[in-house]
Amino acid sequence: MASMEQSPLEDSRGVDISQIRRLLQMSVQERVDYMVEVTNKLLEIRDTARFVETFPRR
Amino acid sequence: MTFDPVEICAVLYEERVDFVVLGGFAAIIHGSPLPTEDIDVIPSREADNLERLAVALKRLGARIRTAGGSVETRLDAAFIRNMPHMLNLTTRFGDMDLVFTPAGSLKVYEQWLERSRPAQLREGLIVAVASLDDIIASKVAANRPKDHRSLPYLESLREQLE
């Protein structure tokens, strides 16, 4: 979520440089494995998550 | 279906298909933090290569991808040769787009290959990956809303790599 204040991690484009630097510290194989895992997790969430009518009682 | 672009590359590699990886997955190999749900490749349009590509597509269980689902089609070399711009496919390892005329100044496989870099995706699997400059230039030329969203990340990545 965007904030009124710019995060110190963001560059002038609003991109979080820490995420890019973390990926650049990995080997190509580690980077590809990680991003493919992220993609598959997102696909899994998209396939299973759904909005419901009411909040559960707690 | 689990998206496994490395396995798609492995089948293309094993069938000795000449291709360059472009687009979002190529950007990931360079270090992009943006997930992508498909792999874009530009194949050589040499006749022998299209024959090998057709064999690979058969191994991948490739079907034409449409907005309404997938359609089984005979994806032989003649069919692929007649595709002018792009072929959207779905395979048993996820979606793959064959790009024949990418946006931008680089139009054919040989031009992309010349400027590509080899990347090892796993032991014994080395593929040609489009340069980050070329990926960015192609997205600038394509000028679609989704390209506008990804360009800040790719330009920041390029700065980090310099």
PDB file of C-alpha atoms in Angstrom:
ATOM      1  CA  MET A   1       0.000   0.000   0.000  1.00  0.00           C
ATOM      2  CA  ALA A   2       1.412   3.405  -0.927  1.00  0.00           C
ATOM      3  CA  SER A   3       2.225   5.797   1.880  1.00  0.00           C
ATOM      4  CA  MET A   4       2.340   9.582   1.834  1.00  0.00           C
ATOM      5  CA  GLU A   5       6.002   9.283   2.857  1.00  0.00           C
ATOM      6  CA  GLN A   6       8.466   7.648   0.507  1.00  0.00           C
ATOM      7  CA  SER A   7       9.946   4.464   1.965  1.00  0.00           C
ATOM      8  CA  PRO A   8      13.732   4.620   2.393  1.00  0.00           C
ATOM      9  CA  LEU A   9      13.864   1.319   0.504  1.00  0.00           C
ATOM     10  CA  GLU A  10      12.302   2.815  -2.621  1.00  0.00           C
ATOM     11  CA  ASP A  11      14.147   4.568  -5.397  1.00  0.00           C
ATOM     12  CA  SER A  12      12.779   7.525  -7.354  1.00  0.00           C
ATOM     13  CA  ARG A  13      10.498   5.169  -9.338  1.00  0.00           C
ATOM     14  CA  GLY A  14       8.910   3.801  -6.188  1.00  0.00           C
ATOM     15  CA  VAL A  15      10.645   0.450  -6.650  1.00  0.00           C
ATOM     16  CA  ASP A  16      11.783  -1.379  -3.512  1.00  0.00           C
ATOM     17  CA  ILE A  17      15.487  -1.810  -4.211  1.00  0.00           C
ATOM     18  CA  SER A  18      15.954  -4.218  -1.314  1.00  0.00           C
ATOM     19  CA  GLN A  19      13.880  -6.833  -3.163  1.00  0.00           C
ATOM     20  CA  ILE A  20      16.016  -6.494  -6.288  1.00  0.00           C
ATOM     21  CA  ARG A  21      19.269  -6.598  -4.295  1.00  0.00           C
ATOM     22  CA  ARG A  22      18.132  -9.729  -2.473  1.00  0.00           C
ATOM     23  CA  LEU A  23      17.470 -11.449  -5.812  1.00  0.00           C
ATOM     24  CA  LEU A  24      20.800 -10.299  -7.243  1.00  0.00           C
ATOM     25  CA  GLN A  25      22.615 -11.923  -4.313  1.00  0.00           C
ATOM     26  CA  MET A  26      21.235 -15.304  -5.400  1.00  0.00           C
ATOM     27  CA  SER A  27      22.627 -17.497  -8.159  1.00  0.00           C
ATOM     28  CA  VAL A  28      20.585 -17.689 -11.378  1.00  0.00           C
ATOM     29  CA  GLN A  29      19.257 -21.115 -10.383  1.00  0.00           C
ATOM     30  CA  GLU A  30      18.289 -19.952  -6.879  1.00  0.00           C
ATOM     31  CA  ARG A  31      16.614 -16.846  -8.307  1.00  0.00           C
ATOM     32  CA  VAL A  32      14.606 -18.795 -10.877  1.00  0.00           C
ATOM     33  CA  ASP A  33      13.563 -21.422  -8.303  1.00  0.00           C
ATOM     34  CA  TYR A  34      12.483 -18.720  -5.855  1.00  0.00           C
ATOM     35  CA  MET A  35      10.457 -16.730  -8.420  1.00  0.00           C
ATOM     36  CA  VAL A  36       8.825 -19.862  -9.850  1.00  0.00           C
ATOM     37  CA  GLU A  37       7.845 -20.857  -6.307  1.00  0.00           C
ATOM     38  CA  VAL A  38       6.402 -17.368  -5.727  1.00  0.00           C
ATOM     39  CA  THR A  39       4.431 -17.596  -8.976  1.00  0.00           C
ATOM     40  CA  ASN A  40       3.057 -21.017  -8.112  1.00  0.00           C
ATOM     41  CA  LYS A  41       2.081 -19.867  -4.632  1.00  0.00           C
ATOM     42  CA  LEU A  42       0.232 -16.889  -6.155  1.00  0.00           C
ATOM     43  CA  LEU A  43      -1.524 -19.198  -8.634  1.00  0.00           C
ATOM     44  CA  GLU A  44      -2.499 -21.525  -5.789  1.00  0.00           C
ATOM     45  CA  ILE A  45      -3.931 -18.645  -3.772  1.00  0.00           C
ATOM     46  CA  ARG A  46      -5.817 -17.338  -6.809  1.00  0.00           C
ATOM     47  CA  ASP A  47      -7.333 -20.773  -7.368  1.00  0.00           C
ATOM     48  CA  THR A  48      -8.357 -21.397  -3.760  1.00  0.00           C
ATOM     49  CA  ALA A  49      -9.069 -18.027  -2.127  1.00  0.00           C
ATOM     50  CA  ARG A  50     -12.640 -16.773  -2.253  1.00  0.00           C
ATOM     51  CA  PHE A  51     -14.717 -14.075  -0.644  1.00  0.00           C
ATOM     52  CA  VAL A  52     -17.434 -15.276   1.734  1.00  0.00           C
ATOM     53  CA  GLU A  53     -20.605 -13.671   3.040  1.00  0.00           C
ATOM     54  CA  THR A  54     -19.818 -13.397   6.715  1.00  0.00           C
ATOM     55  CA  PHE A  55     -16.926 -13.375   9.125  1.00  0.00           C
ATOM     56  CA  PRO A  56     -16.624 -16.549  11.219  1.00  0.00           C
ATOM     57  CA  ARG A  57     -17.697 -16.420  14.860  1.00  0.00           C
ATOM     58  CA  ARG A  58     -14.756 -16.369  17.223  1.00  0.00           C
TER      59      ARG A  58
ATOM     60  CA  MET B   1      -1.327 -26.824 -12.959  1.00  0.00           C
ATOM     61  CA  THR B   2       2.135 -25.995 -11.665  1.00  0.00           C
ATOM     62  CA  PHE B   3       4.082 -23.492 -13.750  1.00  0.00           C
ATOM     63  CA  ASP B   4       7.506 -24.927 -14.515  1.00  0.00           C
ATOM     64  CA  PRO B   5       9.276 -22.798 -17.136  1.00  0.00           C
ATOM     65  CA  VAL B   6      12.575 -24.548 -16.473  1.00  0.00           C
ATOM     66  CA  GLU B   7      11.046 -27.855 -17.559  1.00  0.00           C
ATOM     67  CA  ILE B   8       9.695 -26.184 -20.721  1.00  0.00           C
ATOM     68  CA  CYS B   9      13.219 -24.949 -21.477  1.00  0.00           C
ATOM     69  CA  ALA B  10      14.583 -28.430 -20.742  1.00  0.00           C
ATOM     70  CA  VAL B  11      12.324 -30.064 -23.332  1.00  0.00           C
ATOM     71  CA  LEU B  12      13.220 -27.418 -25.942  1.00  0.00           C
ATOM     72  CA  TYR B  13      16.903 -27.897 -25.112  1.00  0.00           C
ATOM     73  CA  GLU B  14      16.709 -31.708 -25.264  1.00  0.00           C
ATOM     74  CA  GLU B  15      15.048 -31.498 -28.675  1.00  0.00           C
ATOM     75  CA  ARG B  16      17.852 -29.138 -29.822  1.00  0.00           C
ATOM     76  CA  VAL B  17      15.487 -26.282 -30.554  1.00  0.00           C
ATOM     77  CA  ASP B  18      17.262 -22.973 -31.211  1.00  0.00           C
ATOM     78  CA  PHE B  19      15.479 -20.315 -29.167  1.00  0.00           C
ATOM     79  CA  VAL B  20      15.976 -17.233 -27.006  1.00  0.00           C
ATOM     80  CA  VAL B  21      14.002 -16.607 -23.815  1.00  0.00           C
ATOM     81  CA  LEU B  22      12.388 -13.153 -23.759  1.00  0.00           C
ATOM     82  CA  GLY B  23       9.868 -11.234 -21.684  1.00  0.00           C
ATOM     83  CA  GLY B  24       9.062 -11.545 -18.003  1.00  0.00           C
ATOM     84  CA  PHE B  25      10.771 -14.886 -17.391  1.00  0.00           C
ATOM     85  CA  ALA B  26      13.958 -13.614 -19.048  1.00  0.00           C
ATOM     86  CA  ALA B  27      13.699 -10.572 -16.777  1.00  0.00           C
ATOM     87  CA  ILE B  28      13.433 -12.904 -13.749  1.00  0.00           C
ATOM     88  CA  ILE B  29      16.646 -14.629 -14.804  1.00  0.00           C
ATOM     89  CA  HIS B  30      18.285 -11.190 -14.785  1.00  0.00           C
ATOM     90  CA  GLY B  31      16.881 -10.454 -11.308  1.00  0.00           C
ATOM     91  CA  SER B  32      13.404  -8.974 -11.767  1.00  0.00           C
ATOM     92  CA  PRO B  33      11.136  -9.309  -8.705  1.00  0.00           C
ATOM     93  CA  LEU B  34       7.969  -9.474 -10.845  1.00  0.00           C
ATOM     94  CA  PRO B  35       6.322 -12.918 -11.091  1.00  0.00           C
ATOM     95  CA  THR B  36       5.109 -14.073 -14.482  1.00  0.00           C
ATOM     96  CA  GLU B  37       2.708 -16.834 -15.443  1.00  0.00           C
ATOM     97  CA  ASP B  38       4.107 -17.660 -18.855  1.00  0.00           C
ATOM     98  CA  ILE B  39       7.358 -17.997 -20.723  1.00  0.00           C
ATOM     99  CA  ASP B  40       8.022 -16.148 -23.987  1.00  0.00           C
ATOM    100  CA  VAL B  41      10.472 -17.573 -26.478  1.00  0.00           C
ATOM    101  CA  ILE B  42      11.539 -16.570 -29.962  1.00  0.00           C
ATOM    102  CA  PRO B  43      12.544 -19.618 -32.015  1.00  0.00           C
ATOM    103  CA  SER B  44      14.698 -19.726 -35.109  1.00  0.00           C
ATOM    104  CA  ARG B  45      12.453 -20.001 -38.157  1.00  0.00           C
ATOM    105  CA  GLU B  46      14.886 -22.267 -40.013  1.00  0.00           C
ATOM    106  CA  ALA B  47      12.997 -25.249 -41.450  1.00  0.00           C
ATOM    107  CA  ASP B  48      14.964 -27.850 -39.453  1.00  0.00           C
ATOM    108  CA  ASN B  49      14.408 -25.924 -36.254  1.00  0.00           C
ATOM    109  CA  LEU B  50      10.659 -25.735 -36.784  1.00  0.00           C
ATOM    110  CA  GLU B  51      10.637 -29.516 -37.220  1.00  0.00           C
ATOM    111  CA  ARG B  52      12.473 -29.919 -33.900  1.00  0.00           C
ATOM    112  CA  LEU B  53      10.179 -27.355 -32.293  1.00  0.00           C
ATOM    113  CA  ALA B  54       7.123 -29.329 -33.418  1.00  0.00           C
ATOM    114  CA  VAL B  55       8.564 -32.463 -31.763  1.00  0.00           C
ATOM    115  CA  ALA B  56       9.192 -30.505 -28.555  1.00  0.00           C
ATOM    116  CA  LEU B  57       5.663 -29.083 -28.569  1.00  0.00           C
ATOM    117  CA  LYS B  58       4.274 -32.579 -28.893  1.00  0.00           C
ATOM    118  CA  ARG B  59       6.343 -33.719 -25.902  1.00  0.00           C
ATOM    119  CA  LEU B  60       5.065 -30.702 -23.960  1.00  0.00           C
ATOM    120  CA  GLY B  61       1.450 -31.540 -24.777  1.00  0.00           C
ATOM    121  CA  ALA B  62       1.068 -28.047 -26.255  1.00  0.00           C
ATOM    122  CA  ARG B  63      -2.373 -26.791 -27.183  1.00  0.00           C
ATOM    123  CA  ILE B  64      -3.488 -23.433 -28.539  1.00  0.00           C
ATOM    124  CA  ARG B  65      -4.461 -21.109 -25.691  1.00  0.00           C
ATOM    125  CA  THR B  66      -7.586 -19.025 -26.191  1.00  0.00           C
ATOM    126  CA  ALA B  67      -9.637 -16.756 -23.945  1.00  0.00           C
ATOM    127  CA  GLY B  68     -12.185 -19.570 -23.657  1.00  0.00           C
ATOM    128  CA  GLY B  69      -9.725 -22.345 -22.843  1.00  0.00           C
ATOM    129  CA  SER B  70      -7.324 -24.461 -24.858  1.00  0.00           C
ATOM    130  CA  VAL B  71      -7.803 -26.057 -28.256  1.00  0.00           C
ATOM    131  CA  GLU B  72      -6.041 -29.127 -29.568  1.00  0.00           C
ATOM    132  CA  THR B  73      -4.378 -28.412 -32.910  1.00  0.00           C
ATOM    133  CA  ARG B  74      -1.861 -30.211 -35.049  1.00  0.00           C
ATOM    134  CA  LEU B  75       1.192 -28.098 -34.216  1.00  0.00           C
ATOM    135  CA  ASP B  76       3.487 -29.259 -36.987  1.00  0.00           C
ATOM    136  CA  ALA B  77       6.259 -27.268 -38.645  1.00  0.00           C
ATOM    137  CA  ALA B  78       4.020 -26.079 -41.477  1.00  0.00           C
ATOM    138  CA  PHE B  79       1.456 -24.727 -39.039  1.00  0.00           C
ATOM    139  CA  ILE B  80       4.110 -22.924 -36.998  1.00  0.00           C
ATOM    140  CA  ARG B  81       5.730 -21.516 -40.144  1.00  0.00           C
ATOM    141  CA  ASN B  82       2.428 -19.888 -41.119  1.00  0.00           C
ATOM    142  CA  MET B  83       2.065 -18.068 -37.811  1.00  0.00           C
ATOM    143  CA  PRO B  84       2.922 -14.430 -38.587  1.00  0.00           C
ATOM    144  CA  HIS B  85       3.353 -12.871 -35.146  1.00  0.00           C
ATOM    145  CA  MET B  86       2.702 -15.045 -32.123  1.00  0.00           C
ATOM    146  CA  LEU B  87       1.393 -18.404 -30.983  1.00  0.00           C
ATOM    147  CA  ASN B  88      -0.147 -18.565 -27.513  1.00  0.00           C
ATOM    148  CA  LEU B  89       0.141 -22.072 -26.116  1.00  0.00           C
ATOM    149  CA  THR B  90      -0.576 -23.947 -22.948  1.00  0.00           C
ATOM    150  CA  THR B  91       1.534 -26.990 -22.059  1.00  0.00           C
ATOM    151  CA  ARG B  92       1.628 -29.523 -19.243  1.00  0.00           C
ATOM    152  CA  PHE B  93       4.232 -27.286 -17.595  1.00  0.00           C
ATOM    153  CA  GLY B  94       2.288 -24.043 -18.000  1.00  0.00           C
ATOM    154  CA  ASP B  95       1.736 -21.355 -20.596  1.00  0.00           C
ATOM    155  CA  MET B  96       4.245 -20.559 -23.306  1.00  0.00           C
ATOM    156  CA  ASP B  97       4.120 -17.914 -26.020  1.00  0.00           C
ATOM    157  CA  LEU B  98       6.070 -18.387 -29.226  1.00  0.00           C
ATOM    158  CA  VAL B  99       6.918 -14.883 -30.399  1.00  0.00           C
ATOM    159  CA  PHE B 100       7.822 -14.463 -34.060  1.00  0.00           C
ATOM    160  CA  THR B 101       7.818 -10.681 -34.436  1.00  0.00           C
ATOM    161  CA  PRO B 102       8.591  -9.079 -31.067  1.00  0.00           C
ATOM    162  CA  ALA B 103       7.885  -5.395 -30.575  1.00  0.00           C
ATOM    163  CA  GLY B 104      10.905  -3.168 -31.063  1.00  0.00           C
ATOM    164  CA  SER B 105      13.790  -2.953 -33.456  1.00  0.00           C
ATOM    165  CA  LEU B 106      14.989  -6.557 -33.074  1.00  0.00           C
ATOM    166  CA  LYS B 107      12.701  -8.588 -35.284  1.00  0.00           C
ATOM    167  CA  VAL B 108      14.208 -12.008 -35.800  1.00  0.00           C
ATOM    168  CA  TYR B 109      15.732 -14.759 -33.691  1.00  0.00           C
ATOM    169  CA  GLU B 110      19.255 -14.181 -35.010  1.00  0.00           C
ATOM    170  CA  GLN B 111      19.235 -10.561 -33.786  1.00  0.00           C
ATOM    171  CA  TRP B 112      18.049 -11.555 -30.316  1.00  0.00           C
ATOM    172  CA  LEU B 113      20.565 -14.393 -30.137  1.00  0.00           C
ATOM    173  CA  GLU B 114      23.478 -12.140 -31.041  1.00  0.00           C
ATOM    174  CA  ARG B 115      22.786  -9.915 -28.046  1.00  0.00           C
ATOM    175  CA  SER B 116      21.648 -12.662 -25.649  1.00  0.00           C
ATOM    176  CA  ARG B 117      23.526 -14.149 -22.709  1.00  0.00           C
ATOM    177  CA  PRO B 118      23.789 -17.825 -21.790  1.00  0.00           C
ATOM    178  CA  ALA B 119      22.216 -18.717 -18.447  1.00  0.00           C
ATOM    179  CA  GLN B 120      22.360 -22.018 -16.592  1.00  0.00           C
ATOM    180  CA  LEU B 121      18.894 -22.796 -15.248  1.00  0.00           C
ATOM    181  CA  ARG B 122      19.990 -26.095 -13.731  1.00  0.00           C
ATOM    182  CA  GLU B 123      22.858 -28.549 -14.096  1.00  0.00           C
ATOM    183  CA  GLY B 124      23.340 -29.241 -17.802  1.00  0.00           C
ATOM    184  CA  LEU B 125      20.672 -26.811 -18.965  1.00  0.00           C
ATOM    185  CA  ILE B 126      22.027 -23.620 -20.520  1.00  0.00           C
ATOM    186  CA  VAL B 127      19.713 -21.379 -22.529  1.00  0.00           C
ATOM    187  CA  ALA B 128      20.043 -18.093 -24.396  1.00  0.00           C
ATOM    188  CA  VAL B 129      18.416 -15.243 -22.487  1.00  0.00           C
ATOM    189  CA  ALA B 130      17.628 -11.876 -24.062  1.00  0.00           C
ATOM    190  CA  SER B 131      19.692  -8.989 -22.752  1.00  0.00           C
ATOM    191  CA  LEU B 132      17.982  -6.784 -20.196  1.00  0.00           C
ATOM    192  CA  ASP B 133      18.439  -3.795 -22.522  1.00  0.00           C
ATOM    193  CA  ASP B 134      16.565  -5.636 -25.275  1.00  0.00           C
ATOM    194  CA  ILE B 135      13.790  -6.755 -22.924  1.00  0.00           C
ATOM    195  CA  ILE B 136      13.312  -3.165 -21.797  1.00  0.00           C
ATOM    196  CA  ALA B 137      13.435  -1.806 -25.370  1.00  0.00           C
ATOM    197  CA  SER B 138      10.824  -4.322 -26.492  1.00  0.00           C
ATOM    198  CA  LYS B 139       8.499  -3.409 -23.617  1.00  0.00           C
ATOM    199  CA  VAL B 140       8.925   0.303 -24.360  1.00  0.00           C
ATOM    200  CA  ALA B 141       8.032  -0.383 -28.006  1.00  0.00           C
ATOM    201  CA  ALA B 142       5.049  -2.584 -27.083  1.00  0.00           C
ATOM    202  CA  ASN B 143       3.716   0.293 -24.984  1.00  0.00           C
ATOM    203  CA  ARG B 144       0.960  -1.721 -23.299  1.00  0.00           C
ATOM    204  CA  PRO B 145      -0.364  -0.879 -19.822  1.00  0.00           C
ATOM    205  CA  LYS B 146       1.266  -4.008 -18.370  1.00  0.00           C
ATOM    206  CA  ASP B 147       4.590  -2.896 -19.835  1.00  0.00           C
ATOM    207  CA  HIS B 148       4.202   0.508 -18.190  1.00  0.00           C
ATOM    208  CA  ARG B 149       3.773  -1.281 -14.864  1.00  0.00           C
ATOM    209  CA  SER B 150       6.870  -3.440 -15.228  1.00  0.00           C
ATOM    210  CA  LEU B 151       9.243  -0.878 -16.739  1.00  0.00           C
ATOM    211  CA  PRO B 152      10.090   0.941 -13.465  1.00  0.00           C
ATOM    212  CA  TYR B 153      11.185  -2.397 -11.947  1.00  0.00           C
ATOM    213  CA  LEU B 154      13.281  -3.322 -14.968  1.00  0.00           C
ATOM    214  CA  GLU B 155      14.902   0.100 -15.170  1.00  0.00           C
ATOM    215  CA  SER B 156      15.730  -0.008 -11.452  1.00  0.00           C
ATOM    216  CA  LEU B 157      17.133  -3.518 -11.938  1.00  0.00           C
ATOM    217  CA  ARG B 158      19.325  -2.247 -14.784  1.00  0.00           C
ATOM    218  CA  GLU B 159      20.664   0.510 -12.524  1.00  0.00           C
ATOM    219  CA  GLN B 160      21.491  -2.041  -9.839  1.00  0.00           C
ATOM    220  CA  LEU B 161      23.359  -4.178 -12.366  1.00  0.00           C
ATOM    221  CA  GLU B 162      25.475  -1.268 -13.650  1.00  0.00           C
TER     222      GLU B 162
END
